[in-house]
Short mmCIF file of C-alpha atoms and ligand atoms in Angstrom, two decimals:
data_model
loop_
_atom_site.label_atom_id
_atom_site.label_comp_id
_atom_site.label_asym_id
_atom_site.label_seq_id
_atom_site.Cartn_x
_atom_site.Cartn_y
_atom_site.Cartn_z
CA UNK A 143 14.77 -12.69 -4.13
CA UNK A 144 16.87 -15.30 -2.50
CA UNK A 145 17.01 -16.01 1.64
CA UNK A 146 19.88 -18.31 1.59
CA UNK A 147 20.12 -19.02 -1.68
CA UNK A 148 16.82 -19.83 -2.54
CA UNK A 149 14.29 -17.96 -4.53
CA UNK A 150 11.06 -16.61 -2.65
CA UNK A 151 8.10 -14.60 -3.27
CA UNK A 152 6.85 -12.88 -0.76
CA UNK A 153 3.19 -14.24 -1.91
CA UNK A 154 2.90 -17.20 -4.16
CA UNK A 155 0.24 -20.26 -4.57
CA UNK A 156 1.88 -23.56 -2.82
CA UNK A 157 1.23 -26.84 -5.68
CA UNK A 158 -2.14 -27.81 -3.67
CA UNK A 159 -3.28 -24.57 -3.55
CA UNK A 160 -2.78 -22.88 -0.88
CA UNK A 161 -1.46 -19.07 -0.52
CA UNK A 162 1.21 -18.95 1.57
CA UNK A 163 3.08 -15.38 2.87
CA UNK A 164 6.19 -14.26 4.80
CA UNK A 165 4.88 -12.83 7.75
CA UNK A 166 6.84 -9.69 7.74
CA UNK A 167 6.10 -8.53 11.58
CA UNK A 168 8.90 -10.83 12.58
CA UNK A 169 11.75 -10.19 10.13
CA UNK A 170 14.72 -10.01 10.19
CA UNK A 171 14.94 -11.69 13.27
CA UNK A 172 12.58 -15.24 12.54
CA UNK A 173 11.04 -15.90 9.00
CA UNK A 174 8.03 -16.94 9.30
CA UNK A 175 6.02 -18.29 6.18
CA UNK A 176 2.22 -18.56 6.86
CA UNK A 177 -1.02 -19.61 4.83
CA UNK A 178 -4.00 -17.43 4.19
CA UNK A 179 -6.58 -19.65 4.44
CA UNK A 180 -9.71 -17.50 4.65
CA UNK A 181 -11.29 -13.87 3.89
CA UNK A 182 -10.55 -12.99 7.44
CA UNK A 183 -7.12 -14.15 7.68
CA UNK A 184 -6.09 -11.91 4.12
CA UNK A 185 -8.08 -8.74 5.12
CA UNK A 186 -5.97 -9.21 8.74
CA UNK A 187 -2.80 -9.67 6.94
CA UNK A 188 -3.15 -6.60 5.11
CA UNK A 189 -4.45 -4.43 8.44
CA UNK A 190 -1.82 -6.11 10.88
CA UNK A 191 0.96 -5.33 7.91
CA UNK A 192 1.83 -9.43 8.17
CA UNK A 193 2.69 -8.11 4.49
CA UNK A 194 2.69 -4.49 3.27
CA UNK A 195 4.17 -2.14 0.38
CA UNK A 196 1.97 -0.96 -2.09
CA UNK A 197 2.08 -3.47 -4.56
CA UNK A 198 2.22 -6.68 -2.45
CA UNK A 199 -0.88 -5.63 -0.88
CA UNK A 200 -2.49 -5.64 -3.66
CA UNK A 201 -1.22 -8.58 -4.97
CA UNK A 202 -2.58 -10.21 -1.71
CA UNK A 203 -5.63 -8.53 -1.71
CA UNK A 204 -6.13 -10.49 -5.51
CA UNK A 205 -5.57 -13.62 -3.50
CA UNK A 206 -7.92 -13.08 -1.19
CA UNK A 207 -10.88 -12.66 -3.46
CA UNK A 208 -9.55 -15.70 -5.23
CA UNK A 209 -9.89 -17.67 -2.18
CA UNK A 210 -12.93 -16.18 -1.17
CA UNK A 211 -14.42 -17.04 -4.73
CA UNK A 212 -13.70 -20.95 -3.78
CA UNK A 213 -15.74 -20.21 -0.93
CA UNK A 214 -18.80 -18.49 -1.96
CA UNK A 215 -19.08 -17.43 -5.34
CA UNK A 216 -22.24 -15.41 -5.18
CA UNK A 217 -22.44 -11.61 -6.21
CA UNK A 218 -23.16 -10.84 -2.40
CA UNK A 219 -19.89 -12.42 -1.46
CA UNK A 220 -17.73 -10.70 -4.09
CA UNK A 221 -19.19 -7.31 -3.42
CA UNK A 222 -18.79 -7.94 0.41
CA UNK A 223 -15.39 -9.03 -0.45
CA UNK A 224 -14.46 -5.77 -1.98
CA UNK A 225 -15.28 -3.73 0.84
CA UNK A 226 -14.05 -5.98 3.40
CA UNK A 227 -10.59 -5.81 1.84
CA UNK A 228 -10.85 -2.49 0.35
CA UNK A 229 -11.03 -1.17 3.76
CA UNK A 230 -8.21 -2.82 5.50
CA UNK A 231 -5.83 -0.11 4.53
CA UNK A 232 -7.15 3.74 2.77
CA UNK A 233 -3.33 4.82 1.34
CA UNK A 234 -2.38 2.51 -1.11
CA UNK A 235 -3.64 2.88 -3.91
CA UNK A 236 -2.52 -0.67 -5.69
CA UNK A 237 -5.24 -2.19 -3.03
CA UNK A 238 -8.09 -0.75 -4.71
CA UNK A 239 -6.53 -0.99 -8.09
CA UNK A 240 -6.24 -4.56 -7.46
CA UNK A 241 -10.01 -5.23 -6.64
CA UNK A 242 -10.96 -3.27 -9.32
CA UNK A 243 -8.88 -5.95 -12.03
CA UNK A 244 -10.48 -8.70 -9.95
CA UNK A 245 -14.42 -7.30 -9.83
CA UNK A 246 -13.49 -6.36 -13.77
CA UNK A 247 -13.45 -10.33 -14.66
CA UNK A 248 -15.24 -11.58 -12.01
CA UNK A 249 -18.42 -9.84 -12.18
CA UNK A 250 -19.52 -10.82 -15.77
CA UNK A 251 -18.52 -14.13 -14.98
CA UNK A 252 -21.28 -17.18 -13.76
CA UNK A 253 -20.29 -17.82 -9.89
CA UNK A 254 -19.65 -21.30 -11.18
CA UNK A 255 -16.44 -19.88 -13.17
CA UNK A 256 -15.23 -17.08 -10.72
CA UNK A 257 -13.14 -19.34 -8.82
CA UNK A 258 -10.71 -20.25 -11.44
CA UNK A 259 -10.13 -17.23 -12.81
CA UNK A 260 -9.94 -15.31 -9.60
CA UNK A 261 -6.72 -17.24 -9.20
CA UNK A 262 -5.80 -16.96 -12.88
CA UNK A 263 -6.27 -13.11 -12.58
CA UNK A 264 -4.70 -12.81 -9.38
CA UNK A 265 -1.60 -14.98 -10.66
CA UNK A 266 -1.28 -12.82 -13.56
CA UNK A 267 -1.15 -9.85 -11.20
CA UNK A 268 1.44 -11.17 -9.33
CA UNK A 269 3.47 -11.73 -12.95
CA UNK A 270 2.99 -8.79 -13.88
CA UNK A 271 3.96 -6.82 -10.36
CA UNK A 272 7.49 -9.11 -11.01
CA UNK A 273 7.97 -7.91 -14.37
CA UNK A 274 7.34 -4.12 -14.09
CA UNK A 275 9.76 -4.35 -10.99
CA UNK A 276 12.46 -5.70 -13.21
CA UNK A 277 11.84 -3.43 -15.83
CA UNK A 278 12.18 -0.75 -13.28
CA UNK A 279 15.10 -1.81 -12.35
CA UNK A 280 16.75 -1.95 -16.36
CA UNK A 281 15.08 1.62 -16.17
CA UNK A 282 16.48 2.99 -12.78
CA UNK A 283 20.22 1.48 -13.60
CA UNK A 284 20.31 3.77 -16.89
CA UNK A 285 20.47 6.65 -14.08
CA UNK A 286 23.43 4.95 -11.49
CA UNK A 287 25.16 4.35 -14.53
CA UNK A 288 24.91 7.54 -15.76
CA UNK A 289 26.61 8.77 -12.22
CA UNK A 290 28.87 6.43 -11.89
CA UNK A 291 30.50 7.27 -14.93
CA UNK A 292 30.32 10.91 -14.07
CA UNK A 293 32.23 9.55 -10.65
CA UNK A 294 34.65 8.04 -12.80
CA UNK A 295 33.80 4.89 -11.59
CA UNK A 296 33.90 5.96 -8.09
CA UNK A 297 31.27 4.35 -5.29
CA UNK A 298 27.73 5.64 -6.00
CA UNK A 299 26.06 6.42 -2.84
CA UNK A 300 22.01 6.21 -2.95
CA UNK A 301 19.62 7.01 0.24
CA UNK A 302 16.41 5.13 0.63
CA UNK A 303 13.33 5.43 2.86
CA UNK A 304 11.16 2.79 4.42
CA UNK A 305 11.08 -0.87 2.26
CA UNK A 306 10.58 -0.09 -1.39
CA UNK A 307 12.39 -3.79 -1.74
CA UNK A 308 11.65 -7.18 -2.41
CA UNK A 309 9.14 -7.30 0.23
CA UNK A 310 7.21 -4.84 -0.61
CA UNK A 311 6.35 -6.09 -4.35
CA UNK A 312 6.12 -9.64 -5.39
CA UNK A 313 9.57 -9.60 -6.03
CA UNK A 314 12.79 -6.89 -6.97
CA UNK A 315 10.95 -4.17 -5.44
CA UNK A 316 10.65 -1.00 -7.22
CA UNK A 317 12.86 1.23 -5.30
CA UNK A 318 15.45 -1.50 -5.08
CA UNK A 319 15.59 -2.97 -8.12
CA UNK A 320 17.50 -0.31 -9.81
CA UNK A 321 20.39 -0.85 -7.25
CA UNK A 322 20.34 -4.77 -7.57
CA UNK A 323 20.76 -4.33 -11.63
CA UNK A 324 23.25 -1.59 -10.76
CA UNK A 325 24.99 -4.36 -8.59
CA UNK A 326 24.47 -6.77 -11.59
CA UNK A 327 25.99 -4.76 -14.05
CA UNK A 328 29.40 -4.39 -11.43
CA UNK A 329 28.53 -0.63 -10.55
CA UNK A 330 30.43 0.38 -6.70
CA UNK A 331 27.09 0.97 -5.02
CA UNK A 332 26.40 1.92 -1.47
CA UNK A 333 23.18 2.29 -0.36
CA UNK A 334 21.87 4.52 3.26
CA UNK A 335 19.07 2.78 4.71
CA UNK A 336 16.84 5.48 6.64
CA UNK A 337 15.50 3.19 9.48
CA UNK A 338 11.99 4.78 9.27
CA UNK A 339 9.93 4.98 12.48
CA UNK A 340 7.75 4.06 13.87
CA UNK A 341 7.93 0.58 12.24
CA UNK A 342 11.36 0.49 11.09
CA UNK A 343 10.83 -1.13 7.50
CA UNK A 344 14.21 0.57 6.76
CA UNK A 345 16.16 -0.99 9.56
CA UNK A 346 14.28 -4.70 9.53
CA UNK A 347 13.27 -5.20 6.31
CA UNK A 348 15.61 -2.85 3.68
CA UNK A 349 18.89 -3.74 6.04
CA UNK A 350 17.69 -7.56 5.79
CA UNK A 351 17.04 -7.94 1.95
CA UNK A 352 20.40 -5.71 0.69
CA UNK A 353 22.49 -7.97 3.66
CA UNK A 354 21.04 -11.09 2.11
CA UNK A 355 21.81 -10.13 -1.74
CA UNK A 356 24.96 -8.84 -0.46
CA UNK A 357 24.80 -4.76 -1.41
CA UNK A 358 26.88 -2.56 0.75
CA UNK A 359 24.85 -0.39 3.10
CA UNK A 360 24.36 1.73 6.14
CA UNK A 361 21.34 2.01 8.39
CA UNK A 362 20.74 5.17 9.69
CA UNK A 363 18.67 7.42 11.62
CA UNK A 364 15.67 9.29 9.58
CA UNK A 365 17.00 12.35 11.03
CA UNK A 366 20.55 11.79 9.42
CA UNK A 367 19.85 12.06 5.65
CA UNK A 368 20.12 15.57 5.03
CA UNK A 369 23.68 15.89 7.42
CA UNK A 370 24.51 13.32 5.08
CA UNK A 371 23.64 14.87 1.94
CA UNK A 372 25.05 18.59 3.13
CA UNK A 373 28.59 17.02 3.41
CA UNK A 374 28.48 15.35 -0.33
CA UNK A 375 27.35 11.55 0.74
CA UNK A 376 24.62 11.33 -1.09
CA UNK A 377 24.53 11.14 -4.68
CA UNK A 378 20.56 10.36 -5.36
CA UNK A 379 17.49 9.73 -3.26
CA UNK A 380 15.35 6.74 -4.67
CA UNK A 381 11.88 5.90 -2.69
CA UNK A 382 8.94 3.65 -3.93
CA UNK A 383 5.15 5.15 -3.46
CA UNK A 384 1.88 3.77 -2.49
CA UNK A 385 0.06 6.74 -4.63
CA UNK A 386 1.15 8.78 -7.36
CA UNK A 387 -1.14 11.65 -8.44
CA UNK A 388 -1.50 12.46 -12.46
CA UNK A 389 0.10 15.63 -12.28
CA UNK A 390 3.15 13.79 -10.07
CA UNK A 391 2.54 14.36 -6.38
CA UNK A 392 4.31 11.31 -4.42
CA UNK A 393 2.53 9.47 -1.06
CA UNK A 394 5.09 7.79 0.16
CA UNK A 395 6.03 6.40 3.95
CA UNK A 396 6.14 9.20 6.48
CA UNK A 397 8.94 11.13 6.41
CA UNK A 398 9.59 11.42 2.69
CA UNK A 399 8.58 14.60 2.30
CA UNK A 400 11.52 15.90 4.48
CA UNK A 401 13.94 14.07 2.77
CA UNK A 402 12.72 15.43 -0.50
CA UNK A 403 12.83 18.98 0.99
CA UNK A 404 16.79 18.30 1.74
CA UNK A 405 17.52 16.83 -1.48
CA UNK A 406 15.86 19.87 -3.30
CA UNK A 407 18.11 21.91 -0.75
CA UNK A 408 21.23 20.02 -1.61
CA UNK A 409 20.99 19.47 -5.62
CA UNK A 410 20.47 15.83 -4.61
CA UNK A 411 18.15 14.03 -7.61
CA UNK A 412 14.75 12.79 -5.99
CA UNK A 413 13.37 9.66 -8.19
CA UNK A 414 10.93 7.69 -7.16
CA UNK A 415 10.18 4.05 -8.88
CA UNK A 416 6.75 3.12 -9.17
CA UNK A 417 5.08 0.46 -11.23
CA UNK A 418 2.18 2.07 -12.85
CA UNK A 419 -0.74 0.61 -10.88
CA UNK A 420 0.55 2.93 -8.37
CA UNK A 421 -0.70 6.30 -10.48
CA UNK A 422 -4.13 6.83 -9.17
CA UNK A 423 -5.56 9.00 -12.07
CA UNK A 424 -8.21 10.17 -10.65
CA UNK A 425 -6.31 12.75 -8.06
CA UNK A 426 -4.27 15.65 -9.11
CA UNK A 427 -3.54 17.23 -5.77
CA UNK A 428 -1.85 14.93 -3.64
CA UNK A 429 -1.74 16.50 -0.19
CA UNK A 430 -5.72 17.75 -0.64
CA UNK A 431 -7.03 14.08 -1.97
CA UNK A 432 -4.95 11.08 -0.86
CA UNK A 433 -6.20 9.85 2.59
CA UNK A 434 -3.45 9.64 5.03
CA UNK A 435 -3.41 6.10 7.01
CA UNK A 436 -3.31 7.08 10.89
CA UNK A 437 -2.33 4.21 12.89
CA UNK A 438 -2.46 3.48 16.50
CA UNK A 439 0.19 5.62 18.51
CA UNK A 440 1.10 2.36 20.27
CA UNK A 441 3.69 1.94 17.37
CA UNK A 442 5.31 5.26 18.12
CA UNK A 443 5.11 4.40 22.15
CA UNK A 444 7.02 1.40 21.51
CA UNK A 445 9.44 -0.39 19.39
CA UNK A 446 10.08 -4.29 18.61
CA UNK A 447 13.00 -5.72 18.79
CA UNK A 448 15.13 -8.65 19.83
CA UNK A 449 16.34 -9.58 22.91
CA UNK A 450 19.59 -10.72 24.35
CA UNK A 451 18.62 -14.03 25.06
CA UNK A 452 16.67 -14.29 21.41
CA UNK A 453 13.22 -13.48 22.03
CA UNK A 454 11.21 -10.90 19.48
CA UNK A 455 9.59 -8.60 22.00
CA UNK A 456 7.91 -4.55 22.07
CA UNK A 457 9.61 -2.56 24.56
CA UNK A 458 8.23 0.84 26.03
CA UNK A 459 10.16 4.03 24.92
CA UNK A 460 8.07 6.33 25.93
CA UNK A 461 6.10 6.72 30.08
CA UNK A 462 2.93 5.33 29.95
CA UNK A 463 -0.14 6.78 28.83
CA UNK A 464 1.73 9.19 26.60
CA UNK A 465 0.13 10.26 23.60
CA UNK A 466 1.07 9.90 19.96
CA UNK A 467 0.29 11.29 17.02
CA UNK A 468 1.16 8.20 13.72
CA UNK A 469 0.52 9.57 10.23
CA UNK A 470 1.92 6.73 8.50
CA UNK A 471 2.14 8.92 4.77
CA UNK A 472 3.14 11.98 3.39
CA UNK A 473 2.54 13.70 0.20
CA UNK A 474 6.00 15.38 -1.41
CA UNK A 475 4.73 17.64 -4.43
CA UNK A 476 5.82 16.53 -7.55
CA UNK A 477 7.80 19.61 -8.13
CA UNK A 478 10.52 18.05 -5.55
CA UNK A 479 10.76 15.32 -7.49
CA UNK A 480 13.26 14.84 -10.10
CA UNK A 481 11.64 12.29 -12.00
CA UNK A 482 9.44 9.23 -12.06
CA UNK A 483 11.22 5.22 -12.75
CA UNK A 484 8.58 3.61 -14.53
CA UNK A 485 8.11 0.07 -16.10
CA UNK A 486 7.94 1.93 -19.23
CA UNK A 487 10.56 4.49 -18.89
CA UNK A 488 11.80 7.24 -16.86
CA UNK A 489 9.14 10.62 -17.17
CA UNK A 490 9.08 14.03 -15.55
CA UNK A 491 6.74 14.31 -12.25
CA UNK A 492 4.26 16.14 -14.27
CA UNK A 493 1.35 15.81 -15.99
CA UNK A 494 2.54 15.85 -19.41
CA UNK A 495 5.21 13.38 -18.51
CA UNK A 496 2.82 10.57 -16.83
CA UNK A 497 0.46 11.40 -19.76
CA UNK A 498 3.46 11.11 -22.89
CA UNK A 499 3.90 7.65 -20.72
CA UNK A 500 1.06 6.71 -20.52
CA UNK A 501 -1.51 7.63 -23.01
CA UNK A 502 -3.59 4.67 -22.68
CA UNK A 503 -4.22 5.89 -18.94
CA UNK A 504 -3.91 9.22 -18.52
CA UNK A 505 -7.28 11.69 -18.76
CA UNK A 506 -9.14 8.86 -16.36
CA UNK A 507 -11.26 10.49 -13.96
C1 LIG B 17 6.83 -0.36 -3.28
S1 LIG B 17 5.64 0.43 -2.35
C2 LIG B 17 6.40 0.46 -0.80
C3 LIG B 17 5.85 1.52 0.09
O1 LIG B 17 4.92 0.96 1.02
C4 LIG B 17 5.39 1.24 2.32
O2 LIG B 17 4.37 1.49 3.24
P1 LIG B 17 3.93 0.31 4.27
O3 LIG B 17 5.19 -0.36 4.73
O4 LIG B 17 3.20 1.06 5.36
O5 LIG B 17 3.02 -0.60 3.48
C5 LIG B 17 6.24 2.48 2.13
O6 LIG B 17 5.46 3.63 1.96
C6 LIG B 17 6.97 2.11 0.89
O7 LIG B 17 7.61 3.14 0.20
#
């Protein structure tokens, strides 16, 4: 995506080698491009959400064994590796996916000739996150086109929760990418931006990346979606996921679920755009299987911020010593959703559907 009219990543190798990410704590307000220099400093960037969405962090979490692999090559270190970084994060499933491609090359491999192809592998994985993103976007337009023409041309309005965008991915984004080619191919687009508490990826990080590719938008409160949709605003609901089940349950940011439940109420269509590393096969029932990330209650307590005089600072909202509750995921059953934007195509939340799409995958247990 471009920040002023240039092209970034939100990972990529630097010519001398060196991994360098946008620390996305600080956005919009100050970007802030960092290196990962070490195992400690990736499996911290993952925890501390420097970068997060599903597929970046796995795309990171490549990088890190890559780097690691420069360092100490030995079995010891690549199995320590795994864990270390497997266990920064439990939801996403892309993170585990991820190690698994790396520990699938790397292990028969001398440790004389892991290094090399650590970063080879974990290029390729970045590639390939771009490509299925754009793909999902030629995939995801087919159905704004389909309502705009049904509008007669007229404004299509989409809602979106949490950062499915640009910096979740690699680049495009998977939730986003169907509205940039919409906004590509000349389609009147308007896009709600649910803020998303506690951490606001909605209002700092979706806001930021449609202002700077110029898409017209709205931030709103999470609590504003289905008012929205009652009155006839909203014309489809499009979220990214961080685990898909095979039978088509959707984890997704907290607070999905509910706007799933008011779409379903108000003949809204629910899609969801996923690249298909994000399918975990080996879970069916999404709300019984896929562990739920709890993070500190300090990020419901408070809320970040910029100042009046410029500085990027966590206020208080709450008195002191209150306690908080922070699921960060919820599981919407697949039979609230109205399909599933793939790289390959668009397929019913079911298991038939991710199987007809996917019949090199499906059946894995
Ligand atoms: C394209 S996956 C994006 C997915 O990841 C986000 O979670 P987090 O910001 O905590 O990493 C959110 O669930 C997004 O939908």
């Amino acid at each position: 995506m471009k920040i002023d009219g240039t092209h970034y990543r939100s990972i990529w190798r630097e010519p001398l080698g060196e991994i360098r990410i946008i620390d996305q704590r600080w956005l919009p307000h100050d970007l802030r491009i960092v290196p990962l220099t070490n195992r400690a400093e990736f499996a911290v960037a993952i925890r501390d959400m420097w970068v997060r969405g599903a597929p970046l962090i796995g795309a990171t979490a490549a990088y890190g064994v890559a780097v690691q692999m420069a360092a100490d090559p030995s079995d010891a270190s690549l199995a320590e590796t795994y864990d270390i970084l497997n266990e920064t994060r439990p939801t996403a499933i892309n993170l585990r996916w991820a190690l698994d491609e790396m520990m699938k090359v790397l292990k028969p491999l001398s440790p004389a000739d892991r290094a090399a192809a650590a970063f080879a592998r974990a290029a390729a994985i970045s590639d390939e996150d771009v490509e299925m993103n754009r793909q999902i976007g030629l995939n995801g337009l087919e159905i704004i086109r389909d309502i705009s023409r049904r509008k007669g041309g007229k404004r299509v309005n989409v809602l979106t929760h949490c950062n499915a965008g640009w910096p979740a991915t690699v680049d495009w984004g998977t939730a986003t990418s169907p509205i940039y080619h919409a906004v590509e191919d000349g389609i009147d687009i308007h896009v709600f931006v649910d803020e998303t508490r506690p951490r606001n990826q909605g209002a700092q990080l979706t806001s930021w990346e449609l202002n700077s590719h110029g898409v017209s938008h709205d931030l709103i409160v999470d609590n504003a979606g289905g008012h929205l949709m009652q009155h006839g605003e909203v014309d489809l609901v499009i979220v990214g996921t961080d685990r898909t089940t095979a039978r088509g349950d959707v984890c997704n940011k907290i607070g999905t679920y509910l706007k799933a439940l008011a779409a379903k109420a108000n003949g809204v269509p629910f899609y969801v755009a996923l690249p298909s590393p994000t399918i975990d096969w080996t879970v069916v029932d999404g709300v019984k299987e896929i562990p739920i990330e709890e993070r500190s209650g300090v990020e419901v307590t408070h809320v970040q911020g910029r100042s009046e005089d410029g500085r990027i600072l966590s206020v208080q909202i709450s008195p002191t010593g209150t306690p908080a509750r922070n699921p960060a995921f919820d599981v919407t059953p697949a039979e609230l959703v109205t399909g599933l934007i793939t790289e390959r195509g668009i397929c019913p939340a079911t298991t038939e559907g991710l199987a007809a799409m996917f019949p090199d995958r499906a059946g894995r247990r």
